[in-house]
CSV table of C-alpha atoms in Angstrom, one decimal:
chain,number,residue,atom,x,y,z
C,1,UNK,CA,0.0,0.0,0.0
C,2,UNK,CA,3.3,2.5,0.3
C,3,UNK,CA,4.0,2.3,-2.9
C,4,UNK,CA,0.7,3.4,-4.5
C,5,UNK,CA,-0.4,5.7,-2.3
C,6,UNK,CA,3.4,7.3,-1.9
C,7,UNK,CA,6.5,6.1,-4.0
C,8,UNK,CA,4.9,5.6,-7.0
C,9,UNK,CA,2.8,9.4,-7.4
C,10,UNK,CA,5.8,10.5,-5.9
C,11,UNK,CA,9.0,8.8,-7.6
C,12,UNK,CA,6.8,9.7,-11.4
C,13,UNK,CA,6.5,13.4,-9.9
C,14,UNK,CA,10.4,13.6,-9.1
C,15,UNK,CA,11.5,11.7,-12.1
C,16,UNK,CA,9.0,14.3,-14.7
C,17,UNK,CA,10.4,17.4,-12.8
C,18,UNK,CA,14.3,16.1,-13.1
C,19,UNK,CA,14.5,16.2,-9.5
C,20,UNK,CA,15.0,12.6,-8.0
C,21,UNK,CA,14.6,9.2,-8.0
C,22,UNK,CA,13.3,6.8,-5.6
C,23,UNK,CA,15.8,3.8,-4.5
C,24,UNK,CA,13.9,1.9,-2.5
C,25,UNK,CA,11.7,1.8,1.5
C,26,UNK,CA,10.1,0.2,3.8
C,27,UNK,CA,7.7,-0.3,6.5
C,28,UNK,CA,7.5,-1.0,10.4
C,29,UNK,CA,4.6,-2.6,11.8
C,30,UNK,CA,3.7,-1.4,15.3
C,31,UNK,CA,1.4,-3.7,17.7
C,32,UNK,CA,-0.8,-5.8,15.7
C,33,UNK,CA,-1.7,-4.4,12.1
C,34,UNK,CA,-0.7,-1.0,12.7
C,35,UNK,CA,1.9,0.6,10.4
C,36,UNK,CA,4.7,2.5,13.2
C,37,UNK,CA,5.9,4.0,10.0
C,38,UNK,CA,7.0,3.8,6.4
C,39,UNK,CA,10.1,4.7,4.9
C,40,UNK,CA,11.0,5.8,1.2
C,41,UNK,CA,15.1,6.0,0.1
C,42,UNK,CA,15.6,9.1,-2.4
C,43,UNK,CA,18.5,10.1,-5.0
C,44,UNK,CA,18.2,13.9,-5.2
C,45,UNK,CA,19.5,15.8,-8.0
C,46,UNK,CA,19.0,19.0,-6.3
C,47,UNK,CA,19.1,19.0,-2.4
C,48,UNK,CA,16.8,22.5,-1.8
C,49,UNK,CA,14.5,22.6,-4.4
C,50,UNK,CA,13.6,18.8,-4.4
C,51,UNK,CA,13.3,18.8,-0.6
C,52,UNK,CA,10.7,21.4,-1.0
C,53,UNK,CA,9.1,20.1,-4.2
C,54,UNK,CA,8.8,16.6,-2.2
C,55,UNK,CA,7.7,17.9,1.1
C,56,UNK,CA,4.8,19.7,-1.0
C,57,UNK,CA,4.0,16.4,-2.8
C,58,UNK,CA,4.2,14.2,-0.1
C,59,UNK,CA,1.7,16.8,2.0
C,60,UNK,CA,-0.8,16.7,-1.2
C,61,UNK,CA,-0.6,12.7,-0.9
C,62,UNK,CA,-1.9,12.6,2.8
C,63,UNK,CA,1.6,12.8,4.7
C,64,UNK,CA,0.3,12.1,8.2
C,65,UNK,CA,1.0,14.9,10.6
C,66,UNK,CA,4.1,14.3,12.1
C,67,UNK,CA,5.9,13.1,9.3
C,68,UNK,CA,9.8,14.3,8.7
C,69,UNK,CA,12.0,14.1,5.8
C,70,UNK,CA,15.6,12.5,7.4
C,71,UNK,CA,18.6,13.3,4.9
C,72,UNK,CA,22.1,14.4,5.4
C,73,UNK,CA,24.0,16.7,4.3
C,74,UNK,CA,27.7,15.8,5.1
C,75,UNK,CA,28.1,14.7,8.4
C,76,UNK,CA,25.2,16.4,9.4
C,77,UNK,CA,21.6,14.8,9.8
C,78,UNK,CA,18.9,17.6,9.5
C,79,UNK,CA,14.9,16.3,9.8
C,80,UNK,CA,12.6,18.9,8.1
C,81,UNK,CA,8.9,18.3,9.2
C,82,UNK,CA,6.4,17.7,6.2
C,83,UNK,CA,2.9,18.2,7.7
């Protein structure tokens, strides 16, 4: 269900804007059949504009409140909040 409702609107979107590629995710289950939370691995072409551009599109797909984007940029690991 990641995949269609996230990677795939959102790995066509990056790809069509130049932007990114996805490389792969994943998900981790919580207590019984609830989803802790899902993961999606990016290649960004351009750090700033496709953190923006992907923050907006994950937000449009129904990012849960609460969700982050994780990425580093050298040694340093920021965590920008999406919704």
């Amino acid at each position: 269900a990641r995949a269609v409702k996230y990677e795939d609107p959102l790995g066509h979107a990056l790809e069509a804007a130049k932007l990114g590629v996805i490389t792969g995710g994943g998900t981790q289950m919580g207590k019984g059949d609830t989803i802790a939370w899902v993961g999606i691995d990016l290649a960004l072409a351009d750090l700033d504009g496709a953190v923006q551009f992907t923050r907006h599109r994950l937000r449009e797909l129904g990012a849960p409140t609460g969700s982050v984007l994780e990425y580093r940029v050298g040694d340093q690991k920021v965590s920008v909040e999406i919704a």
